[in-house]
């Protein structure tokens, strides 16, 4: 978690850093801080709260400094407070540090430093690291770069750090291990950030630091070395694909609403160049280049977290149903610690919007160590997971900034659909006719999503009004739409703080049915699919207990409409594609309920967009 950014050049650093922090707030927003080096004097401001609170604190800062760095925090060690906010300063007042990640052995290091007379003001692991750097500098009699290198070689954990020394106003030193760090290359100016969004309007060129690398950034350039042995590394400059419009709200009240509305385009972008209906092919080089492995796979394991895990579950339904390959889906956090059986005959697929989720990354490393072929489905290009995998398919959903994942999820479903249909074709598990009909239908999905948004948004607003004061929600679905019940419940709870649970509809009678009374809204995903009659029976069971049913139904479904309090229609599609359409009104429902409850939908409490800690 946490976002870090910095600037060194000839412009005033303060506005660049503050704007950069605003763009990084999706990574954490419980406290923020900035430090500027004004002619050899540190100017430090930090505060509990958001970047806007930091701006208030900086009202009288009045700095012309051209070098500085800033941090927006998602608390791990120590509560959100002024004192725990970054930057942290070493005991001698000379070194400042900002950090994204976790220093796992900070306790041992803190004891050692305390025994040497160091004192700590905060509860953070970061303050330990900055003092370890001071300790190395003083005991080893080395310059800052070497002291940082020595200190990092003592550290266990994950980090992206940026360090400034008060006597070196023209240098920022950065390093990374398992947390991202990009260096923007401008004309006689350099930017650092957790992702490229803080500097996209200044430069289109960036260097992404690799794990285990550190760099000294001065006005003369970027000097990269390996942390372990100081070996020099030649920087690889990449061209940024990011546009400013993509990371702005574009007239919407919230990023989440903008991202929900972007889905017709993001799904289309994800399928562009891959789904070639006229030629009758799905072109996915990641699969094609490893066709032997995929077409003959005995087992696929999909690992992920949160919403991406829900996409993985749908991936399981898709791949098993269409391509007839056994699939297991695991929470990355469980997989990595339970000594899983993995062999070199396994394909392990990681799904991650950010490509930085610590648990997914660690689970993937484990799978790789055990010899599995590892495949990534990521949204963020060049993210850690994308770079670790043997091959992969990007979801081209564009930057997703709202903490609640929406367009990345439907893009993941589009990729998984294409993979499953492609594998099915090549393994001969579906007929040619079915293949043609599925890809023809898949091509219509962006238009259908557009239609769902157009036709349901006003209705969903009205439904939200009816239920915004409710304390509990149940979501039910069967088959392909069971994971959509989980996802609908997750969306609601994470942004509105209403308790919501998702269940396979048939499981209701094994416990959750006890919760149903006339105060319990039950969202039932009930399109006309294989399980239609069964789900109709489930709705009857809810009605008999006076629960209030909000149903997602196939358009013109008179039967369910007559049985429920509210029916939200989605277009008729093959069952395996219904999850994409059914998820959209549930995203809108969560959004409008959260708005009515006055919640901050883009920055829900206690959450952050990318979870780079365990
Ligand atoms: O970046 P990832 O897809 O790996 O993130 C996984 C989860 O942290 C993420 O999906 C989270 O559950 C979202 N807040 C859900 O909206």
Coordinates of C-alpha atoms and ligand atoms in Angstrom, one line a residue:
X1 CA 0.0 0.0 0.0
X2 CA 0.9 3.7 0.1
X3 CA 1.8 5.9 -2.7
X4 CA 5.1 7.6 -3.1
X5 CA 6.2 10.4 -5.4
X6 CA 9.0 12.9 -5.8
X7 CA 10.5 15.5 -8.1
X8 CA 14.0 16.8 -8.9
X9 CA 14.4 19.4 -11.6
X10 CA 14.0 23.1 -12.2
X11 CA 10.3 23.6 -11.5
X12 CA 8.7 24.2 -8.1
X13 CA 8.4 20.8 -6.6
X14 CA 5.5 21.4 -4.2
X15 CA 2.6 21.6 -6.7
X16 CA 4.0 18.7 -8.7
X17 CA 4.2 16.5 -5.6
X18 CA 0.8 17.5 -4.2
X19 CA -0.9 16.8 -7.6
X20 CA 1.0 13.5 -7.8
X21 CA -0.2 12.5 -4.3
X22 CA -3.8 13.2 -5.3
X23 CA -3.4 10.8 -8.2
X24 CA -1.9 8.2 -5.9
X25 CA -4.5 8.5 -3.2
X26 CA -6.2 5.4 -4.5
X27 CA -3.2 3.5 -2.9
X28 CA -3.9 4.8 0.6
X29 CA -5.5 7.8 2.1
X30 CA -5.3 7.8 5.8
X31 CA -2.4 10.2 6.1
X32 CA -0.1 12.2 3.9
X33 CA 3.2 14.1 4.0
X34 CA 5.7 16.0 2.0
X35 CA 9.3 17.0 2.4
X36 CA 11.1 19.6 0.3
X37 CA 14.8 20.4 0.4
X38 CA 15.2 24.2 0.2
X39 CA 18.8 25.1 -0.2
X40 CA 20.0 22.5 2.3
X41 CA 17.1 22.9 4.8
X42 CA 14.3 20.3 5.1
X43 CA 10.8 21.6 5.0
X44 CA 8.5 18.8 6.3
X45 CA 4.7 18.8 6.7
X46 CA 2.7 15.7 7.5
X47 CA -0.7 14.9 8.8
X48 CA -3.3 12.3 9.5
X49 CA -6.0 12.5 6.8
X50 CA -6.1 13.0 3.1
X51 CA -3.9 15.0 0.7
X52 CA -6.5 17.8 1.0
X53 CA -5.7 18.0 4.7
X54 CA -2.0 18.1 3.9
X55 CA -2.6 21.0 1.6
X56 CA -4.3 22.9 4.4
X57 CA -1.2 22.2 6.6
X58 CA 1.0 23.5 3.8
X59 CA -0.9 26.7 3.3
X60 CA 2.0 28.8 4.7
X61 CA 4.8 26.7 3.3
X62 CA 5.6 29.1 0.6
X63 CA 8.5 27.0 -0.9
X64 CA 10.4 27.5 -4.1
X65 CA 12.3 24.2 -3.6
X66 CA 12.9 22.2 -6.8
X67 CA 13.4 18.9 -5.1
X68 CA 11.2 17.0 -2.8
X69 CA 9.0 14.0 -2.2
X70 CA 5.6 13.0 -0.8
X71 CA 3.7 10.1 0.6
X72 CA 0.1 9.0 0.9
X73 CA -0.4 6.2 3.5
X74 CA -2.4 3.1 4.1
X75 CA -1.5 2.3 7.7
X76 CA 0.2 -1.0 8.5
X77 CA 2.5 -0.4 11.4
X78 CA 0.8 2.1 13.7
X79 CA -2.5 3.9 13.5
X80 CA -3.1 6.7 11.1
X81 CA -1.7 9.7 13.0
X82 CA 0.5 12.8 12.4
X83 CA 3.5 11.1 13.9
X84 CA 3.2 7.8 12.0
X85 CA 2.8 9.7 8.7
X86 CA 5.7 9.7 6.3
X87 CA 8.3 11.1 5.6
X88 CA 10.3 9.9 8.5
X89 CA 13.5 11.5 9.6
X90 CA 16.6 9.9 11.0
X91 CA 17.7 10.7 14.6
X92 CA 20.4 13.0 13.3
X93 CA 17.8 15.0 11.3
X94 CA 19.8 14.5 8.1
X95 CA 18.0 11.7 6.2
X96 CA 14.3 11.6 5.1
X97 CA 12.6 8.5 3.9
X98 CA 9.2 7.6 2.4
X99 CA 8.2 3.9 2.1
X100 CA 5.6 1.7 0.5
X101 CA 5.7 -1.8 1.8
X102 CA 6.6 -3.6 5.0
X103 CA 9.9 -4.2 6.8
X104 CA 9.2 -7.6 8.4
X105 CA 12.2 -7.8 10.6
X106 CA 11.8 -4.2 11.9
X107 CA 11.3 -5.5 15.5
X108 CA 14.8 -7.0 15.6
X109 CA 16.4 -4.0 13.9
X110 CA 14.6 -1.6 16.3
X111 CA 15.9 -3.5 19.3
X112 CA 19.4 -3.4 17.9
X113 CA 19.2 0.4 17.1
X114 CA 17.6 1.1 20.5
X115 CA 20.5 -0.6 22.2
X116 CA 22.8 1.8 20.3
X117 CA 20.9 4.8 21.6
X118 CA 18.5 5.5 18.8
X119 CA 15.0 6.8 19.8
X120 CA 11.8 6.3 17.9
X121 CA 8.9 8.7 17.8
X122 CA 6.5 6.6 15.7
X123 CA 5.3 3.0 15.7
X124 CA 6.4 2.5 12.1
X125 CA 8.8 0.1 10.4
X126 CA 9.8 3.0 8.2
X127 CA 11.4 5.0 11.0
X128 CA 13.4 1.9 11.8
X129 CA 14.7 1.8 8.2
X130 CA 15.7 5.5 8.1
X131 CA 17.7 5.1 11.3
X132 CA 19.3 1.9 10.1
X133 CA 20.5 3.9 7.1
X134 CA 22.0 6.5 9.5
X135 CA 23.5 3.8 11.5
X136 CA 25.2 2.3 8.4
X137 CA 26.4 5.7 7.3
X138 CA 28.0 6.4 10.6
X139 CA 29.4 3.1 11.5
X140 CA 30.7 2.1 8.0
X141 CA 31.7 5.7 7.1
X142 CA 30.1 5.5 3.7
X143 CA 28.0 7.8 1.5
X144 CA 24.2 7.8 1.5
X145 CA 23.9 5.5 -1.5
X146 CA 26.1 2.8 0.1
X147 CA 24.5 3.2 3.5
X148 CA 21.1 2.6 1.9
X149 CA 22.4 -0.4 0.1
X150 CA 24.0 -1.9 3.3
X151 CA 20.8 -1.2 5.2
X152 CA 18.6 -2.8 2.5
X153 CA 20.7 -5.9 2.6
X154 CA 19.8 -6.3 6.3
X155 CA 16.1 -5.9 5.6
X156 CA 13.5 -8.6 5.1
X157 CA 10.3 -7.5 3.6
X158 CA 8.9 -5.4 0.7
X159 CA 9.7 -1.9 -0.2
X160 CA 9.7 0.9 -2.6
X161 CA 11.6 3.8 -0.9
X162 CA 12.8 7.2 -1.7
X163 CA 15.5 8.9 0.4
X164 CA 16.8 12.4 0.6
X165 CA 19.7 13.8 2.6
X166 CA 19.7 17.3 3.8
X167 CA 23.2 18.1 2.6
X168 CA 22.5 16.7 -0.9
X169 CA 19.7 18.9 -2.2
X170 CA 20.2 17.6 -5.7
X171 CA 19.8 13.9 -5.2
X172 CA 17.0 11.5 -4.5
X173 CA 17.8 7.8 -4.0
X174 CA 15.2 5.2 -4.7
X175 CA 15.1 1.4 -4.3
X176 CA 12.5 -1.4 -4.7
X177 CA 11.7 -4.9 -3.8
X178 CA 8.2 -6.3 -4.4
X179 CA 6.7 -2.8 -4.5
X180 CA 6.5 -0.8 -7.7
X181 CA 8.6 2.3 -8.5
X182 CA 8.7 4.2 -11.8
X183 CA 11.1 7.0 -12.7
X184 CA 9.9 9.6 -15.2
X185 CA 12.5 11.0 -17.4
X186 CA 11.9 14.6 -18.4
X187 CA 14.2 17.3 -19.8
X188 CA 16.6 18.0 -17.1
X189 CA 14.0 16.9 -14.6
X190 CA 13.1 13.5 -13.1
X191 CA 10.0 12.2 -11.3
X192 CA 9.6 9.2 -9.1
X193 CA 6.3 7.6 -8.3
X194 CA 4.6 4.3 -7.4
X195 CA 3.0 4.4 -10.9
X196 CA 3.3 6.8 -13.8
X197 CA 0.1 8.8 -13.1
X198 CA 1.8 11.7 -11.2
X199 CA 4.1 12.6 -14.1
X200 CA 2.1 11.6 -17.2
X201 CA 1.6 15.3 -18.3
X202 CA 5.3 16.0 -18.0
X203 CA 6.9 13.1 -19.8
X204 CA 6.1 10.0 -21.8
X205 CA 9.4 8.3 -20.9
X206 CA 9.9 6.2 -17.8
X207 CA 12.2 3.6 -16.3
X208 CA 10.7 1.0 -14.2
X209 CA 13.0 -0.2 -11.5
X210 CA 13.3 -4.0 -11.2
X211 CA 13.1 -5.9 -8.0
X212 CA 16.4 -5.6 -6.1
X213 CA 17.5 -2.4 -7.9
X214 CA 18.3 1.0 -6.5
X215 CA 19.0 4.3 -8.3
X216 CA 20.6 7.6 -7.6
X217 CA 18.7 10.4 -9.3
X218 CA 20.4 13.7 -9.9
X219 CA 20.0 16.4 -12.5
X220 CA 22.7 14.6 -14.4
X221 CA 20.7 11.4 -14.8
X222 CA 19.7 8.1 -13.3
X223 CA 22.4 5.7 -12.1
X224 CA 21.0 2.2 -11.4
X225 CA 22.7 -0.5 -9.4
X226 CA 21.8 -3.9 -7.9
X227 CA 21.2 -3.6 -4.2
X228 CA 22.9 -6.9 -3.5
X229 CA 26.3 -6.4 -5.1
X230 CA 26.2 -2.9 -6.4
X231 CA 26.5 -4.2 -10.0
X232 CA 25.6 -1.4 -12.5
X233 CA 22.4 -1.8 -14.5
X234 CA 21.7 -0.1 -17.8
X235 CA 18.3 1.7 -17.7
X236 CA 15.7 0.5 -20.1
X237 CA 13.5 3.5 -21.0
X238 CA 9.9 2.7 -21.9
X239 CA 7.3 4.8 -23.6
X240 CA 4.3 5.5 -21.4
X241 CA 0.9 4.5 -22.9
X242 CA -1.0 6.4 -20.2
X243 CA -3.2 9.4 -21.1
X244 CA -4.2 12.2 -18.8
X245 CA -7.9 11.8 -19.6
X246 CA -7.7 8.3 -18.5
X247 CA -6.8 9.3 -14.9
X248 CA -9.3 12.2 -14.6
X249 CA -12.9 12.0 -13.7
X250 CA -14.1 13.4 -17.0
X251 CA -17.2 15.0 -15.7
X252 CA -18.4 12.2 -13.5
X253 CA -18.8 12.7 -9.7
X254 CA -16.7 9.7 -8.9
X255 CA -14.1 7.5 -10.6
X256 CA -16.2 4.5 -9.8
X257 CA -19.2 5.8 -11.8
X258 CA -16.9 6.8 -14.7
X259 CA -15.4 3.3 -14.7
X260 CA -18.8 1.6 -14.6
X261 CA -19.8 3.7 -17.7
X262 CA -16.5 3.0 -19.4
X263 CA -17.2 -0.8 -19.5
X264 CA -18.6 -1.0 -23.1
X265 CA -15.3 0.5 -24.2
X266 CA -13.0 -1.3 -21.8
X267 CA -14.5 -4.7 -22.8
X268 CA -14.2 -3.7 -26.5
X269 CA -10.6 -2.6 -25.9
X270 CA -9.9 -5.9 -24.2
X271 CA -11.2 -7.9 -27.2
X272 CA -9.8 -5.7 -29.9
X273 CA -7.4 -7.5 -32.1
X274 CA -8.1 -10.7 -30.4
X275 CA -11.7 -11.6 -31.2
X276 CA -11.7 -11.8 -34.9
X277 CA -15.2 -12.9 -35.7
X278 CA -15.0 -12.7 -39.5
X279 CA -11.8 -14.8 -39.6
X280 CA -13.3 -17.2 -37.1
X281 CA -10.4 -16.9 -34.7
X282 CA -9.5 -15.8 -31.2
X283 CA -5.9 -14.5 -31.4
X284 CA -4.1 -14.6 -28.1
X285 CA -0.4 -14.8 -28.5
X286 CA 0.1 -15.7 -24.8
X287 CA -1.9 -18.8 -25.3
X288 CA -0.7 -19.5 -28.9
X289 CA 3.0 -19.3 -28.1
X290 CA 2.5 -22.0 -25.4
X291 CA -0.2 -24.0 -27.2
X292 CA 1.3 -27.4 -26.3
X293 CA 1.0 -26.6 -22.6
X294 CA -2.5 -25.1 -22.8
X295 CA -4.1 -27.5 -25.2
X296 CA -2.7 -30.6 -23.3
X297 CA -3.1 -29.1 -19.8
X298 CA -4.2 -31.6 -17.2
X299 CA -5.0 -29.0 -14.6
X300 CA -5.1 -25.2 -14.3
X301 CA -4.9 -23.5 -11.0
X302 CA -6.2 -19.9 -10.8
X303 CA -5.0 -17.7 -7.9
X304 CA -6.1 -14.2 -7.0
X305 CA -7.7 -12.1 -4.3
X306 CA -10.9 -10.1 -3.8
X307 CA -12.8 -9.2 -7.0
X308 CA -10.2 -10.9 -9.1
X309 CA -10.9 -14.1 -7.2
X310 CA -14.5 -13.8 -8.2
X311 CA -13.4 -13.5 -11.8
X312 CA -11.3 -16.6 -11.2
X313 CA -14.3 -18.6 -10.1
X314 CA -16.1 -17.6 -13.3
X315 CA -13.0 -18.6 -15.1
X316 CA -13.3 -22.1 -13.5
X317 CA -16.9 -22.4 -14.8
X318 CA -15.9 -21.2 -18.2
X319 CA -12.8 -23.4 -18.7
X320 CA -14.3 -26.5 -17.2
X321 CA -17.6 -26.1 -19.0
X322 CA -16.3 -25.3 -22.4
X323 CA -12.7 -26.6 -22.6
X324 CA -13.1 -29.5 -20.2
X325 CA -9.9 -28.9 -18.3
X326 CA -10.0 -29.3 -14.5
X327 CA -9.6 -26.0 -12.8
X328 CA -8.9 -25.2 -9.2
X329 CA -9.4 -21.7 -7.8
X330 CA -7.5 -20.6 -4.7
X331 CA -7.2 -17.5 -2.6
X332 CA -3.6 -16.5 -3.2
X333 CA -3.2 -15.9 0.5
X334 CA -4.2 -19.5 1.4
X335 CA -2.4 -21.1 -1.5
X336 CA 1.0 -19.7 -0.6
X337 CA 1.0 -20.9 3.0
X338 CA -0.6 -24.4 2.7
X339 CA 2.2 -26.3 1.0
X340 CA 0.2 -26.9 -2.2
X341 CA 1.0 -29.7 -4.6
X342 CA 2.2 -28.2 -7.8
X343 CA 4.2 -29.8 -10.6
X344 CA 5.7 -28.7 -13.9
X345 CA 2.6 -30.1 -15.6
X346 CA 0.5 -27.4 -14.0
X347 CA -0.5 -24.1 -15.4
X348 CA -1.0 -21.5 -12.7
X349 CA -2.9 -18.4 -13.8
X350 CA -2.8 -15.3 -11.6
X351 CA -5.5 -12.7 -12.1
X352 CA -4.8 -9.2 -10.7
X353 CA -6.0 -5.8 -11.8
X354 CA -3.0 -4.0 -10.2
X355 CA -0.5 -6.8 -10.8
X356 CA 1.0 -5.8 -7.5
X357 CA -1.1 -7.6 -4.9
X358 CA 1.4 -9.0 -2.4
X359 CA -0.4 -12.3 -1.8
X360 CA -0.9 -13.0 -5.5
X361 CA 2.7 -12.1 -6.3
X362 CA 4.1 -14.4 -3.5
X363 CA 1.8 -17.3 -4.5
X364 CA 2.9 -16.9 -8.1
X365 CA 6.6 -16.9 -7.1
X366 CA 5.9 -20.2 -5.2
X367 CA 4.3 -21.8 -8.2
X368 CA 7.2 -20.7 -10.4
X369 CA 9.7 -22.2 -7.9
X370 CA 7.8 -25.4 -8.0
X371 CA 8.1 -25.5 -11.8
X372 CA 4.6 -24.6 -12.9
X373 CA 4.0 -22.6 -16.0
X374 CA 2.7 -19.3 -14.8
X375 CA 0.4 -17.0 -16.7
X376 CA -0.9 -13.6 -15.8
X377 CA -4.1 -11.7 -16.4
X378 CA -3.3 -8.2 -15.3
X379 CA -4.6 -4.8 -16.1
X380 CA -1.5 -2.7 -15.2
X381 CA 1.1 -3.1 -17.9
X382 CA 4.6 -4.0 -16.7
X383 CA 3.3 -4.6 -13.2
X384 CA 5.3 -7.0 -11.0
X385 CA 3.0 -9.9 -11.7
X386 CA 3.0 -9.2 -15.4
X387 CA 6.8 -9.2 -15.4
X388 CA 7.1 -12.4 -13.3
X389 CA 4.9 -14.6 -15.5
X390 CA 6.0 -16.8 -18.3
X391 CA 3.2 -15.4 -20.5
X392 CA 0.0 -13.6 -20.1
X393 CA -2.9 -11.6 -21.5
X394 CA -3.5 -8.0 -20.4
X395 CA -6.9 -6.7 -19.8
X396 CA -6.9 -3.4 -21.6
X397 CA -9.4 -1.8 -19.3
X398 CA -7.3 1.4 -18.8
X399 CA -6.4 2.8 -15.4
X400 CA -8.9 1.8 -12.7
X401 CA -8.8 4.4 -9.9
X402 CA -11.9 3.8 -7.9
X403 CA -11.0 1.4 -5.1
X404 CA -14.0 -0.8 -5.9
X405 CA -13.1 -2.8 -9.0
X406 CA -15.6 -2.6 -11.8
X407 CA -14.3 -2.3 -15.3
X408 CA -11.2 -4.4 -14.5
X409 CA -13.6 -7.2 -13.4
X410 CA -15.6 -7.3 -16.6
X411 CA -12.4 -7.0 -18.6
X412 CA -11.1 -10.1 -16.7
X413 CA -14.3 -11.9 -17.6
X414 CA -13.8 -11.0 -21.3
X415 CA -10.3 -12.4 -21.2
X416 CA -11.3 -15.5 -19.4
X417 CA -14.2 -16.0 -21.9
X418 CA -11.8 -15.7 -24.8
X419 CA -9.3 -18.1 -23.3
X420 CA -12.0 -20.7 -22.5
X421 CA -13.6 -20.5 -25.9
X422 CA -10.2 -20.7 -27.7
X423 CA -9.1 -23.7 -25.6
X424 CA -12.4 -25.3 -26.3
X425 CA -12.0 -24.9 -30.0
X426 CA -8.5 -26.3 -30.1
X427 CA -9.2 -29.2 -27.8
X428 CA -12.3 -30.0 -29.8
X429 CA -14.6 -29.8 -26.8
X430 CA -17.1 -27.5 -28.5
X431 CA -18.4 -27.8 -32.1
X432 CA -17.4 -25.4 -34.8
X433 CA -21.0 -24.1 -34.8
X434 CA -20.9 -23.4 -31.1
X435 CA -17.5 -21.7 -31.4
X436 CA -18.9 -19.4 -34.1
X437 CA -22.0 -18.7 -32.2
X438 CA -20.1 -17.9 -28.9
X439 CA -17.6 -15.5 -30.6
X440 CA -20.4 -13.8 -32.5
X441 CA -22.2 -13.3 -29.2
X442 CA -19.1 -12.2 -27.4
X443 CA -18.6 -9.5 -29.9
X444 CA -22.1 -8.1 -29.0
X445 CA -21.3 -7.8 -25.3
X446 CA -20.0 -4.2 -25.3
X447 CA -23.3 -3.1 -26.9
X448 CA -25.3 -5.1 -24.5
X449 CA -23.4 -3.7 -21.5
X450 CA -24.1 -0.2 -22.9
X451 CA -27.8 -1.2 -23.1
X452 CA -27.8 -2.4 -19.5
X453 CA -26.3 0.8 -18.3
X454 CA -28.8 2.9 -20.3
X455 CA -31.9 0.9 -19.4
X456 CA -31.2 0.2 -15.8
X457 CA -29.4 3.2 -14.2
X458 CA -32.5 5.2 -13.4
X459 CA -34.3 2.2 -12.1
X460 CA -31.4 1.2 -9.9
X461 CA -31.3 4.7 -8.4
X462 CA -34.9 4.3 -7.4
X463 CA -34.2 0.9 -5.9
X464 CA -31.2 2.3 -4.0
X465 CA -33.6 4.9 -2.4
X466 CA -35.8 2.1 -1.1
X467 CA -32.9 0.1 0.5
X468 CA -30.2 2.6 1.4
X469 CA -31.1 2.4 5.1
X470 CA -31.0 -1.3 5.2
X471 CA -28.4 -2.9 7.4
X472 CA -28.1 -6.3 5.7
X473 CA -28.3 -7.7 2.2
X474 CA -28.2 -11.2 0.8
X475 CA -27.1 -12.0 -2.7
X476 CA -27.9 -15.3 -4.4
X477 CA -26.9 -16.9 -7.7
X478 CA -26.4 -20.3 -9.2
X479 CA -23.9 -21.7 -11.6
X480 CA -22.1 -19.0 -13.5
X481 CA -23.8 -16.4 -11.5
X482 CA -22.9 -17.7 -8.0
X483 CA -19.6 -15.7 -8.2
X484 CA -21.7 -12.7 -9.3
X485 CA -23.6 -13.0 -6.1
X486 CA -20.3 -12.9 -4.2
X487 CA -19.1 -10.0 -6.3
X488 CA -22.4 -8.0 -5.8
X489 CA -22.1 -8.5 -2.1
X490 CA -18.5 -7.4 -2.0
X491 CA -19.2 -4.3 -4.0
X492 CA -22.0 -3.3 -1.6
X493 CA -20.1 -3.9 1.6
X494 CA -16.8 -2.3 0.6
X495 CA -18.3 1.0 -0.5
X496 CA -21.5 1.4 1.6
X497 CA -20.4 -0.5 4.7
X498 CA -23.7 -2.5 4.7
X499 CA -23.3 -6.1 5.7
X500 CA -23.8 -8.2 2.7
X501 CA -23.3 -11.9 2.0
X502 CA -23.2 -13.8 -1.3
X503 CA -24.3 -17.4 -1.4
X504 CA -25.0 -20.1 -4.0
X505 CA -28.8 -19.9 -4.1
X506 CA -29.3 -23.6 -3.2
X507 CA -27.2 -23.1 -0.1
X508 CA -29.7 -20.7 1.3
X509 CA -31.7 -23.5 2.8
X510 CA -28.7 -24.7 4.7
X511 CA -28.5 -21.7 7.0
X512 CA -28.9 -18.2 5.5
X513 CA -32.6 -18.7 5.1
X514 CA -32.9 -18.2 8.9
X515 CA -32.0 -14.5 8.2
X516 CA -34.9 -13.9 5.9
X517 CA -37.8 -11.7 7.1
X518 CA -39.5 -8.7 5.7
X519 CA -36.5 -6.5 6.5
X520 CA -34.1 -8.6 4.4
X521 CA -33.5 -7.6 0.8
X522 CA -32.3 -10.5 -1.3
X523 CA -30.7 -9.8 -4.6
X524 CA -31.2 -12.9 -6.8
X525 CA -29.3 -13.2 -10.1
X526 CA -31.9 -15.1 -12.1
X527 CA -31.4 -14.9 -15.8
X528 CA -33.0 -17.6 -18.0
X529 CA -30.3 -20.2 -17.9
X530 CA -30.0 -23.9 -17.2
X531 CA -30.9 -23.3 -13.5
X532 CA -33.8 -21.0 -14.1
X533 CA -36.5 -23.3 -12.6
X534 CA -34.4 -24.0 -9.6
X535 CA -33.8 -20.3 -9.0
X536 CA -37.5 -19.6 -9.4
X537 CA -38.0 -22.1 -6.6
X538 CA -35.5 -20.3 -4.4
X539 CA -37.4 -17.0 -5.0
X540 CA -40.6 -18.8 -3.9
X541 CA -38.8 -19.9 -0.7
X542 CA -37.7 -16.3 0.0
X543 CA -41.3 -15.0 -0.7
X544 CA -42.8 -17.5 1.7
X545 CA -40.6 -15.9 4.4
X546 CA -41.6 -12.4 3.3
X547 CA -38.1 -11.4 2.1
X548 CA -37.9 -8.7 -0.5
X549 CA -36.5 -9.9 -3.7
X550 CA -34.6 -7.7 -6.2
X551 CA -34.0 -9.9 -9.2
X552 CA -31.7 -9.6 -12.2
X553 CA -33.7 -11.2 -15.0
X554 CA -33.5 -11.8 -18.7
X555 CA -35.5 -9.2 -20.6
X556 CA -39.2 -10.0 -21.0
X557 CA -39.2 -12.6 -18.2
X558 CA -42.7 -12.2 -17.0
X559 CA -42.6 -15.1 -14.6
X560 CA -40.0 -13.8 -12.2
X561 CA -41.1 -10.2 -12.6
X562 CA -44.5 -11.2 -11.2
X563 CA -42.8 -12.8 -8.2
X564 CA -40.4 -10.1 -7.0
X565 CA -40.3 -6.6 -5.6
X566 CA -38.1 -5.3 -8.3
X567 CA -36.9 -6.9 -11.5
X568 CA -33.8 -5.5 -13.4
X569 CA -33.6 -6.7 -16.9
X570 CA -30.5 -7.7 -18.8
X571 CA -30.4 -8.8 -22.5
X572 CA -30.6 -12.5 -23.4
X573 CA -27.2 -14.1 -23.9
X574 CA -25.7 -17.6 -23.5
X575 CA -25.4 -18.6 -19.9
X576 CA -21.6 -18.4 -19.9
X577 CA -21.7 -14.7 -20.8
X578 CA -24.5 -13.6 -18.4
X579 CA -22.0 -12.8 -15.6
X580 CA -20.6 -9.8 -17.5
X581 CA -24.1 -8.3 -18.0
X582 CA -25.4 -9.2 -14.5
X583 CA -22.5 -7.6 -12.7
X584 CA -23.3 -4.1 -14.1
X585 CA -26.6 -3.4 -12.3
X586 CA -25.0 -4.7 -9.1
X587 CA -22.2 -2.2 -9.5
X588 CA -24.7 0.6 -10.0
X589 CA -26.8 -0.6 -7.0
X590 CA -23.7 -0.6 -4.7
X591 CA -22.7 2.8 -6.0
X592 CA -26.1 4.6 -5.6
X593 CA -26.7 3.1 -2.2
X594 CA -23.3 4.2 -1.0
X595 CA -23.9 7.7 -2.4
X596 CA -27.2 7.9 -0.5
X597 CA -25.4 6.9 2.7
X598 CA -22.9 9.7 2.2
X599 CA -19.9 7.3 1.8
X600 CA -16.8 8.1 -0.1
X601 CA -17.1 5.6 -2.8
X602 CA -13.8 6.1 -4.4
X603 CA -11.9 5.9 -1.2
X604 CA -13.8 3.7 1.2
X605 CA -12.6 3.5 4.7
X606 CA -9.8 1.1 5.6
X607 CA -9.2 0.1 2.0
X608 CA -6.7 0.8 -0.6
X609 CA -6.6 0.0 -4.3
X610 CA -3.6 -2.2 -4.5
X611 CA -2.8 -4.4 -1.5
X612 CA 1.0 -4.6 -1.5
X613 CA 1.2 -6.1 2.0
X614 CA 0.2 -9.5 3.2
Ligands
LIG1 O1 -5.2 -5.7 -8.0 P1 -5.9 -7.0 -7.6 O2 -6.9 -7.4 -8.6 O3 -4.9 -8.1 -7.4 O4 -6.7 -6.7 -6.3 C1 -7.3 -7.7 -5.6 C2 -8.3 -7.2 -4.6 O5 -7.5 -6.4 -3.6 C3 -9.3 -6.3 -5.2 O6 -10.1 -7.0 -6.2 C4 -10.3 -5.8 -4.1 O7 -11.0 -6.8 -3.6 C5 -11.2 -4.7 -4.6 N1 -11.3 -3.6 -3.7 C6 -12.6 -5.1 -4.9 O8 -13.4 -4.1 -5.4

